[in-house]
PDB file of C-alpha atoms in Angstrom:
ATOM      1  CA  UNK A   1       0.000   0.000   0.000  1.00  0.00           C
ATOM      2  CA  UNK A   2       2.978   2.280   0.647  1.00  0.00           C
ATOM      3  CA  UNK A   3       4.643   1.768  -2.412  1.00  0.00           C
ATOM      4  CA  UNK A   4       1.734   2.016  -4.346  1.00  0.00           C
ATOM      5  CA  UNK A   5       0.511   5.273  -2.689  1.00  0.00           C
ATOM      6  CA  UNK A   6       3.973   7.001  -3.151  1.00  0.00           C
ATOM      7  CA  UNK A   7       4.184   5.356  -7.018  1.00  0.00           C
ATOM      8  CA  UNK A   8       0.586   7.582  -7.593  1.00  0.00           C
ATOM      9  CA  UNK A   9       1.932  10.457  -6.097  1.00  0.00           C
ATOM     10  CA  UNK A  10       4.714  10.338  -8.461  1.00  0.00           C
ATOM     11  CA  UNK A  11       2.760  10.066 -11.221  1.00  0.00           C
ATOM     12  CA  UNK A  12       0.483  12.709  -9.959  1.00  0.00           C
ATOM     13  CA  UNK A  13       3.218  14.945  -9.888  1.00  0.00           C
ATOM     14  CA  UNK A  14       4.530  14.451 -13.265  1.00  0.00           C
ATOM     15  CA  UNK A  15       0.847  15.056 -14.365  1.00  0.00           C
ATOM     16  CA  UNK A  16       0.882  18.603 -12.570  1.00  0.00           C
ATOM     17  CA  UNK A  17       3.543  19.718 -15.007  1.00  0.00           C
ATOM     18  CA  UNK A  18       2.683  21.909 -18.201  1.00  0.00           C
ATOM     19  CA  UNK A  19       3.139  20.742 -21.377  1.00  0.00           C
ATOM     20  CA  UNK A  20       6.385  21.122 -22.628  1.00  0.00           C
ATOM     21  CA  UNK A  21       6.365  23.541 -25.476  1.00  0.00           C
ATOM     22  CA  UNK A  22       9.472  22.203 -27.234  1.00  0.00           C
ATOM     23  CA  UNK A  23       8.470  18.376 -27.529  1.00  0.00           C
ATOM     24  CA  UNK A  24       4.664  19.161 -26.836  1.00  0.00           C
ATOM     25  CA  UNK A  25       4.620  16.268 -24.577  1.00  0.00           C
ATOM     26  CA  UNK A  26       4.814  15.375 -20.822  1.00  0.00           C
ATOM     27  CA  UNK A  27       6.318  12.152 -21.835  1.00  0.00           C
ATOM     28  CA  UNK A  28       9.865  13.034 -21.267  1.00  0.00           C
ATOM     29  CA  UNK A  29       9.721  12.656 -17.286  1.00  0.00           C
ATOM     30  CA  UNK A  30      10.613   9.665 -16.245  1.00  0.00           C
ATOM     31  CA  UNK A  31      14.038   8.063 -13.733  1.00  0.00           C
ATOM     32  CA  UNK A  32      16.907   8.000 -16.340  1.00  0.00           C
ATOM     33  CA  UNK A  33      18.819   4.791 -16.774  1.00  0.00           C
ATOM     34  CA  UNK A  34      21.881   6.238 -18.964  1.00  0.00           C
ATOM     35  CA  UNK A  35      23.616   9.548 -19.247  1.00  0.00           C
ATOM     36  CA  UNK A  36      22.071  10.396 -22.511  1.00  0.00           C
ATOM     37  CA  UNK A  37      18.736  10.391 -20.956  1.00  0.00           C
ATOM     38  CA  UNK A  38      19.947  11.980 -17.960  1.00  0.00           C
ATOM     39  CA  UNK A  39      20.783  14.982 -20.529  1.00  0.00           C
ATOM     40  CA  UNK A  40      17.642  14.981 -21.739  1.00  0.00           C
ATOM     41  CA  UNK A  41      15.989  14.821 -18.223  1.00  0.00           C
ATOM     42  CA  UNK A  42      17.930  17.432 -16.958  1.00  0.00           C
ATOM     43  CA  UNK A  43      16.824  19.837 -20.419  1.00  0.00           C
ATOM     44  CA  UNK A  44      14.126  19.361 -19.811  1.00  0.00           C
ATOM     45  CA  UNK A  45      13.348  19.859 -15.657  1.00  0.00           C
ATOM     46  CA  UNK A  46      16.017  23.212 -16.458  1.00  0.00           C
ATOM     47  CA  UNK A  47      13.352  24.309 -18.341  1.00  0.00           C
ATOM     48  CA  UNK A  48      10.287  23.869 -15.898  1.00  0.00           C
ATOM     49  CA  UNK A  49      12.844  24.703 -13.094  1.00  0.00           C
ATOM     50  CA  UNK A  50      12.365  28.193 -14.644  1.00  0.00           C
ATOM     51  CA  UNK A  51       8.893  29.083 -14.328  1.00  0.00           C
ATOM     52  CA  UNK A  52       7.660  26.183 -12.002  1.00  0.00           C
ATOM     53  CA  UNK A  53      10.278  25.952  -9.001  1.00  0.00           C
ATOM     54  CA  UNK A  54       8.109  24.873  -6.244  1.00  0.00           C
ATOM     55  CA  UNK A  55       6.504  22.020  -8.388  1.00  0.00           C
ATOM     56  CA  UNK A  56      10.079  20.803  -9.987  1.00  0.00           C
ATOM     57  CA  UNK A  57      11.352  20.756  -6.484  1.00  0.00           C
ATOM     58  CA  UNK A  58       8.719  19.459  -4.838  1.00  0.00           C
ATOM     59  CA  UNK A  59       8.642  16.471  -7.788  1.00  0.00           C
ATOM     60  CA  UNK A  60      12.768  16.038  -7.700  1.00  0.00           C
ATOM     61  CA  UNK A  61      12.561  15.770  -3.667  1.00  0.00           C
ATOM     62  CA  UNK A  62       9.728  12.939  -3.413  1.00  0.00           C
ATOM     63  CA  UNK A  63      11.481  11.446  -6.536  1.00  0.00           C
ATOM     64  CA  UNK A  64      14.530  11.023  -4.854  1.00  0.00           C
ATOM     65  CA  UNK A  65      13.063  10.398  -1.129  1.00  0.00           C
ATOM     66  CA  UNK A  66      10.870   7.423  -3.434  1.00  0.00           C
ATOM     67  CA  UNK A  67      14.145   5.730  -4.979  1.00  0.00           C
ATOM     68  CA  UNK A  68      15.998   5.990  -1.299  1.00  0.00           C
ATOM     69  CA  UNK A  69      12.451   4.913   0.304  1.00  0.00           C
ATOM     70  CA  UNK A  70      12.720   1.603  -2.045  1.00  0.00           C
ATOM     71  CA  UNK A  71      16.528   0.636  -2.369  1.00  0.00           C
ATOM     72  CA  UNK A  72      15.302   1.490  -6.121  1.00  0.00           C
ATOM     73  CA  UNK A  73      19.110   1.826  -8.004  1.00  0.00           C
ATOM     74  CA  UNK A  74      20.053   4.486  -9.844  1.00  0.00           C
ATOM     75  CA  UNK A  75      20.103   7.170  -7.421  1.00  0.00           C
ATOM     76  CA  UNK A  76      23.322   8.256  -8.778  1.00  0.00           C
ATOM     77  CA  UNK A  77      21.382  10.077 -11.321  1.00  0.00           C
ATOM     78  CA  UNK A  78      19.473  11.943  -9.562  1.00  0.00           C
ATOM     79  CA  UNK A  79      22.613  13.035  -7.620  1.00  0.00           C
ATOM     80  CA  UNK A  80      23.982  14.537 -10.776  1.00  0.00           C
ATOM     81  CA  UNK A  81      20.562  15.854 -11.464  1.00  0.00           C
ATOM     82  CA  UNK A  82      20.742  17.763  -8.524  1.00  0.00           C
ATOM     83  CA  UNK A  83      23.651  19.416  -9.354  1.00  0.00           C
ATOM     84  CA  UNK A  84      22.461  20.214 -12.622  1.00  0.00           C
ATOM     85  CA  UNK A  85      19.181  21.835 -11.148  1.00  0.00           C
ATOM     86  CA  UNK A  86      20.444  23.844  -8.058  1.00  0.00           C
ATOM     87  CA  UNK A  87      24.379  24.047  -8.402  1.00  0.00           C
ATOM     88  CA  UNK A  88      26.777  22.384  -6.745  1.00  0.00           C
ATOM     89  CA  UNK A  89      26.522  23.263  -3.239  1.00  0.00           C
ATOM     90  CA  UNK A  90      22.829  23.280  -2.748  1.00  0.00           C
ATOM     91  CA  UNK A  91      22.659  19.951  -4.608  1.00  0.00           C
ATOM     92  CA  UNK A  92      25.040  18.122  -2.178  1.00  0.00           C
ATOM     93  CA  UNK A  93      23.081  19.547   0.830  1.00  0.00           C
ATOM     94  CA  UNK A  94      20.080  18.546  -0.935  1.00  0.00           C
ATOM     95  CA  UNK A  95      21.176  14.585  -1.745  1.00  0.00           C
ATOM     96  CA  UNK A  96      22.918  14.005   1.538  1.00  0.00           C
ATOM     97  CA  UNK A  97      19.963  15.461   3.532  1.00  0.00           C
ATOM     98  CA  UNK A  98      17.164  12.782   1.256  1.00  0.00           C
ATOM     99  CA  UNK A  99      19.660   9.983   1.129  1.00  0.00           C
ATOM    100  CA  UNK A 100      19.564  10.234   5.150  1.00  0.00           C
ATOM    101  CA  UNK A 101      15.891  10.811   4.937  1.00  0.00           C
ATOM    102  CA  UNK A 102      15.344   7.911   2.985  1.00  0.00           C
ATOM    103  CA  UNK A 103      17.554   5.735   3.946  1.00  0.00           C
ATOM    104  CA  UNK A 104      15.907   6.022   7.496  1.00  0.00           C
ATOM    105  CA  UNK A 105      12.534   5.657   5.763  1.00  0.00           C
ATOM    106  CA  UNK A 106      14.202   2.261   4.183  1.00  0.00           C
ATOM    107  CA  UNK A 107      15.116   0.748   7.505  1.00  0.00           C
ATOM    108  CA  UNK A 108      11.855   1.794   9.495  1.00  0.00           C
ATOM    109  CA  UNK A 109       9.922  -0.093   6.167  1.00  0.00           C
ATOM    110  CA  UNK A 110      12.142  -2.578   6.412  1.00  0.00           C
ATOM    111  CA  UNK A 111      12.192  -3.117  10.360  1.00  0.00           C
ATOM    112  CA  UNK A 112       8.192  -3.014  10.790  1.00  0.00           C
ATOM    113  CA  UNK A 113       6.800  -3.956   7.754  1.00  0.00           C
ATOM    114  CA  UNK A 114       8.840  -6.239   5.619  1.00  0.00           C
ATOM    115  CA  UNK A 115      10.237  -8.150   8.716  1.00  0.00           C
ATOM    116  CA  UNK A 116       6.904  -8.853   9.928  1.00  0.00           C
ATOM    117  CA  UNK A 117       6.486 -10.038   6.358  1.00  0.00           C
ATOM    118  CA  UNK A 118       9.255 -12.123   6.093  1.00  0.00           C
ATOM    119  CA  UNK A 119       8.709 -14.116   9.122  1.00  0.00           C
ATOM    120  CA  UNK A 120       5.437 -15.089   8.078  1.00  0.00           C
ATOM    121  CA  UNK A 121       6.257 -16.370   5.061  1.00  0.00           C
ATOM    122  CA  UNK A 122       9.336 -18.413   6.012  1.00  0.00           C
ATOM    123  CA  UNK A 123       8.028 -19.594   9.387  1.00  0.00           C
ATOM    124  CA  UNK A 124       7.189 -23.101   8.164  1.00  0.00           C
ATOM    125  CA  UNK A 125      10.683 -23.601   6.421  1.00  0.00           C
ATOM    126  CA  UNK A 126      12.441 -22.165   9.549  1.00  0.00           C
ATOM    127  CA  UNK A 127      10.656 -24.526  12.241  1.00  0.00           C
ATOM    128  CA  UNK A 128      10.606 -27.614   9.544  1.00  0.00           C
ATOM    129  CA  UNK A 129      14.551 -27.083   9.241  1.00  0.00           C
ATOM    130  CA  UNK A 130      14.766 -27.409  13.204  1.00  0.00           C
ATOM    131  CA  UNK A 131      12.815 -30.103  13.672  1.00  0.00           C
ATOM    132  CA  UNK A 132      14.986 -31.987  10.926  1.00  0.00           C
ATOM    133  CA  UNK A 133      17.903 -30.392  12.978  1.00  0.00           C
ATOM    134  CA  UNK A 134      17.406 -31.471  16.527  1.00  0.00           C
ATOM    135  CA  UNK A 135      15.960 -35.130  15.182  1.00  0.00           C
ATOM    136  CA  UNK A 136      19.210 -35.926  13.552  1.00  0.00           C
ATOM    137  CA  UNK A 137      21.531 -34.179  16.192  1.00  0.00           C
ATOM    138  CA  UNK A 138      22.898 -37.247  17.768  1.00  0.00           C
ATOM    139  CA  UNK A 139      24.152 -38.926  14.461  1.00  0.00           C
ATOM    140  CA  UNK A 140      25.207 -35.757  13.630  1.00  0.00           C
ATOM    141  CA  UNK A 141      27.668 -36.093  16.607  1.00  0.00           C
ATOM    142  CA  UNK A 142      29.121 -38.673  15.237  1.00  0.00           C
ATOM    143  CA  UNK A 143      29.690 -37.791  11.678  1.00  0.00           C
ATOM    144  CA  UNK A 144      31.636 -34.501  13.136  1.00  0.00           C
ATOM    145  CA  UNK A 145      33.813 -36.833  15.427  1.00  0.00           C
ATOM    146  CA  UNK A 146      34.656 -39.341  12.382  1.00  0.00           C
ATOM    147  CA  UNK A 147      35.650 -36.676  10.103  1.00  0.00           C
ATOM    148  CA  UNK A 148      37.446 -34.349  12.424  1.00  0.00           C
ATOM    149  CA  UNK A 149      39.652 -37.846  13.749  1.00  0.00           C
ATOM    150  CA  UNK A 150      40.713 -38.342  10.121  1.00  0.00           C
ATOM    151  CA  UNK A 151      40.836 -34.685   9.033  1.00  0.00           C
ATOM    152  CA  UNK A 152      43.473 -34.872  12.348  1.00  0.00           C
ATOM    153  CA  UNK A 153      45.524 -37.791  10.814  1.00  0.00           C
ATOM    154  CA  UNK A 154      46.821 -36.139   7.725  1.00  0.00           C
TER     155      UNK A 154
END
């Protein structure tokens, strides 16, 4: 439910944006996977940057709070994106302050929600392993003495 209510906000947000006049389409937003892309991204969020701050920033901070939120790769990006969009200096206090954000967001999903989901789902497999454990433990003894005596020999 989380990741789908953050995924809709993104796309909300990417809706919000005018259409851009150059390639008359909204179609150009999207996370970049290569550096040509990236140039293209950052054209084009320059651009809007210009006459839309609040809504570029407000879309590049839950962008980049969304990819830390999710161990989603390619955050790297975005950290060059930054510095394209609000300099050097500004960009590094902006990425350092949502990778902390988000990574904190990570563990605290992580810690309460996907744990909790985890051990549900591999309960049965845990508890069948240590029945299978502790039922074979005392030929188990065994085999460990036999092999360490002749590992000792050589």
């Amino acid at each position: 439910a989380i990741f789908t209510t953050a995924s809709f906000w993104q796309y909300y947000l990417v809706t919000q944006l005018p259409k851009d006049e150059q390639n008359n389409s909204k179609n150009s937003i999207h996370f970049p996977t290569s550096f040509d892309e990236l140039h293209h991204l950052s054209e084009t969020l320059t651009n809007y940057n210009r006459s839309h701050f609040p809504l570029v920033f407000l879309l590049f901070c839950s962008a980049y709070l969304y990819k830390q939120a999710f161990a989603i790769p390619g955050s790297v990006f975005l950290n060059i994106l930054a510095g394209v969009l609000y300099g050097p200096i500004y960009g590094t206090l902006l990425t350092s302050f949502f990778s902390g954000i988000g990574a904190t967001c990570c563990y605290l999903f992580s810690k309460h929600i996907f744990a909790k989901f985890l051990f549900l789902s591999v309960i049965s497999s845990i508890l069948t392993f240590g029945r299978n454990l502790s039922a074979r433990t005392s030929s188990m003894v065994l085999i460990f003495y036999f092999s360490s005596f002749g590992v000792s020999q050589i």
